[in-house]
Amino acid sequence: IEMDVTILLVEDSPADAAILSAALEDVGCPWPIHIVQTGEEALALLGKIDNSAHPQLILLDLNLPGKTGHEVLREIKGNIVWQAIPTIVLSSSATPNDIYKSYQLHANAYITKPTNFNEYQLIARKISDSWLKTAQLPTSM
């Protein structure tokens, strides 16, 4: 499957997914956002996508039904084809253990989910400025 997905959002809360998508659009994110609600869906999607069309960025919630975000992160970063995709954990958890474990599993960043739309816009702007405008992202091989 070839896709023009450039941001993959793995988020089981439709409300959180909608708010983050809207916030990213508001700050001028030019890339389509593809939303899946489970880790299994995310891994299945990555498995089906042609190697030259992987997402440029993955935003990953930790508290997912079925496979946890940490399990999904372990699979992404353990896969030779997917491990170069920048993966940002976006979780409501601010516990030191969740943060530490995420970085141990090679998350590229850990962001605690905001509590209101204005904060989401701030986070979206920072993600956009840092990851979509400033950082040089890997192109598929």
Short mmCIF file of C-alpha atoms in Angstrom, two decimals:
data_model
loop_
_atom_site.label_atom_id
_atom_site.label_comp_id
_atom_site.label_asym_id
_atom_site.label_seq_id
_atom_site.Cartn_x
_atom_site.Cartn_y
_atom_site.Cartn_z
CA ILE A 1 0.00 0.00 0.00
CA GLU A 2 1.32 3.41 -0.84
CA MET A 3 0.14 6.26 1.34
CA ASP A 4 0.72 9.95 1.63
CA VAL A 5 0.44 9.68 5.39
CA THR A 6 3.05 11.88 6.87
CA ILE A 7 1.89 12.00 10.49
CA LEU A 8 0.57 8.85 12.15
CA LEU A 9 -1.38 9.59 15.33
CA VAL A 10 -1.99 6.56 17.55
CA GLU A 11 -4.67 7.73 19.98
CA ASP A 12 -7.65 5.82 21.39
CA SER A 13 -9.54 8.94 22.52
CA PRO A 14 -11.47 10.41 19.57
CA ALA A 15 -11.73 13.72 21.47
CA ASP A 16 -7.95 13.95 22.06
CA ALA A 17 -7.26 12.95 18.44
CA ALA A 18 -9.68 15.60 17.13
CA ILE A 19 -8.23 18.32 19.38
CA LEU A 20 -4.63 17.52 18.41
CA SER A 21 -5.51 17.33 14.69
CA ALA A 22 -7.31 20.67 14.88
CA ALA A 23 -4.43 22.24 16.81
CA LEU A 24 -1.89 21.01 14.24
CA GLU A 25 -4.02 22.37 11.40
CA ASP A 26 -4.40 25.69 13.24
CA VAL A 27 -0.62 26.12 13.45
CA GLY A 28 -0.31 25.47 9.72
CA CYS A 29 0.80 21.85 9.69
CA PRO A 30 0.87 21.07 5.96
CA TRP A 31 0.86 17.31 6.39
CA PRO A 32 -2.08 14.93 6.43
CA ILE A 33 -2.69 13.26 9.79
CA HIS A 34 -3.77 9.63 9.80
CA ILE A 35 -5.42 8.50 13.05
CA VAL A 36 -5.59 4.95 14.35
CA GLN A 37 -7.05 4.00 17.72
CA THR A 38 -4.98 0.96 18.72
CA GLY A 39 -1.38 -0.16 18.68
CA GLU A 40 -2.38 -3.18 16.63
CA GLU A 41 -3.88 -0.90 13.95
CA ALA A 42 -0.72 1.22 13.92
CA LEU A 43 1.57 -1.79 13.46
CA ALA A 44 -0.72 -3.33 10.83
CA LEU A 45 -0.74 -0.03 8.92
CA LEU A 46 3.06 0.28 9.09
CA GLY A 47 3.33 -3.31 7.88
CA LYS A 48 1.16 -2.61 4.84
CA ILE A 49 2.72 0.69 3.79
CA ASP A 50 5.30 0.65 1.05
CA ASN A 51 8.75 1.38 2.53
CA SER A 52 9.06 4.56 0.51
CA ALA A 53 5.82 5.94 1.97
CA HIS A 54 6.22 5.56 5.73
CA PRO A 55 4.98 8.37 7.96
CA GLN A 56 7.48 11.13 8.63
CA LEU A 57 6.43 11.30 12.27
CA ILE A 58 4.54 9.09 14.72
CA LEU A 59 2.65 10.57 17.69
CA LEU A 60 1.98 7.75 20.13
CA ASP A 61 -0.27 7.60 23.18
CA LEU A 62 0.81 5.20 25.94
CA ASN A 63 -2.57 4.19 27.36
CA LEU A 64 -4.04 2.20 24.49
CA PRO A 65 -6.44 -0.74 24.49
CA GLY A 66 -4.68 -4.03 23.74
CA LYS A 67 -0.99 -3.39 23.10
CA THR A 68 0.32 -0.55 25.25
CA GLY A 69 2.14 2.40 23.78
CA HIS A 70 5.38 1.03 25.23
CA GLU A 71 4.83 -2.31 23.46
CA VAL A 72 4.12 -0.50 20.19
CA LEU A 73 7.21 1.68 20.67
CA ARG A 74 9.34 -1.43 21.30
CA GLU A 75 8.10 -2.95 18.01
CA ILE A 76 8.61 0.25 16.00
CA LYS A 77 12.13 0.85 17.31
CA GLY A 78 12.98 -2.85 17.03
CA ASN A 79 12.07 -2.97 13.34
CA ILE A 80 14.96 -2.13 11.01
CA VAL A 81 12.61 -0.46 8.52
CA TRP A 82 10.58 1.61 11.01
CA GLN A 83 13.18 2.50 13.65
CA ALA A 84 14.28 5.68 11.86
CA ILE A 85 10.75 7.16 11.99
CA PRO A 86 10.77 9.85 14.70
CA THR A 87 8.31 8.74 17.37
CA ILE A 88 6.99 11.16 19.97
CA VAL A 89 5.15 9.79 22.98
CA LEU A 90 2.17 11.99 23.80
CA SER A 91 0.67 10.75 27.06
CA SER A 92 -1.47 11.97 29.92
CA SER A 93 1.03 10.24 32.22
CA ALA A 94 3.78 12.37 33.72
CA THR A 95 5.18 9.57 35.90
CA PRO A 96 8.98 9.37 35.86
CA ASN A 97 8.78 5.62 35.17
CA ASP A 98 6.70 6.06 31.98
CA ILE A 99 9.02 8.83 30.77
CA TYR A 100 12.18 6.83 31.53
CA LYS A 101 10.83 3.65 29.94
CA SER A 102 9.81 5.56 26.80
CA TYR A 103 13.30 6.95 26.32
CA GLN A 104 14.79 3.53 27.11
CA LEU A 105 12.71 2.21 24.21
CA HIS A 106 14.17 4.98 22.01
CA ALA A 107 11.29 7.46 21.91
CA ASN A 108 12.50 10.63 20.21
CA ALA A 109 10.58 12.84 22.63
CA TYR A 110 8.07 12.59 25.48
CA ILE A 111 5.32 15.18 25.84
CA THR A 112 2.68 15.22 28.55
CA LYS A 113 -0.77 15.79 27.04
CA PRO A 114 -2.15 19.27 27.60
CA THR A 115 -5.46 19.81 29.35
CA ASN A 116 -7.07 22.45 27.12
CA PHE A 117 -7.14 23.61 23.51
CA ASN A 118 -4.80 26.58 24.01
CA GLU A 119 -2.17 24.29 25.50
CA TYR A 120 -2.73 21.81 22.66
CA GLN A 121 -2.08 24.65 20.20
CA LEU A 122 1.17 25.50 21.99
CA ILE A 123 2.30 21.87 21.89
CA ALA A 124 1.21 21.57 18.24
CA ARG A 125 3.21 24.69 17.35
CA LYS A 126 6.29 23.30 19.13
CA ILE A 127 5.96 19.91 17.42
CA SER A 128 5.45 21.64 14.08
CA ASP A 129 8.36 24.08 14.56
CA SER A 130 10.78 21.46 15.90
CA TRP A 131 9.89 18.34 13.95
CA LEU A 132 8.19 19.52 10.78
CA LYS A 133 10.05 22.77 10.06
CA THR A 134 13.45 22.60 11.80
CA ALA A 135 14.56 18.97 12.12
CA GLN A 136 15.83 17.18 9.04
CA LEU A 137 13.67 14.05 8.90
CA PRO A 138 14.80 10.81 7.31
CA THR A 139 13.52 10.13 3.83
CA SER A 140 12.66 6.52 3.16
CA MET A 141 15.44 4.42 1.72
#
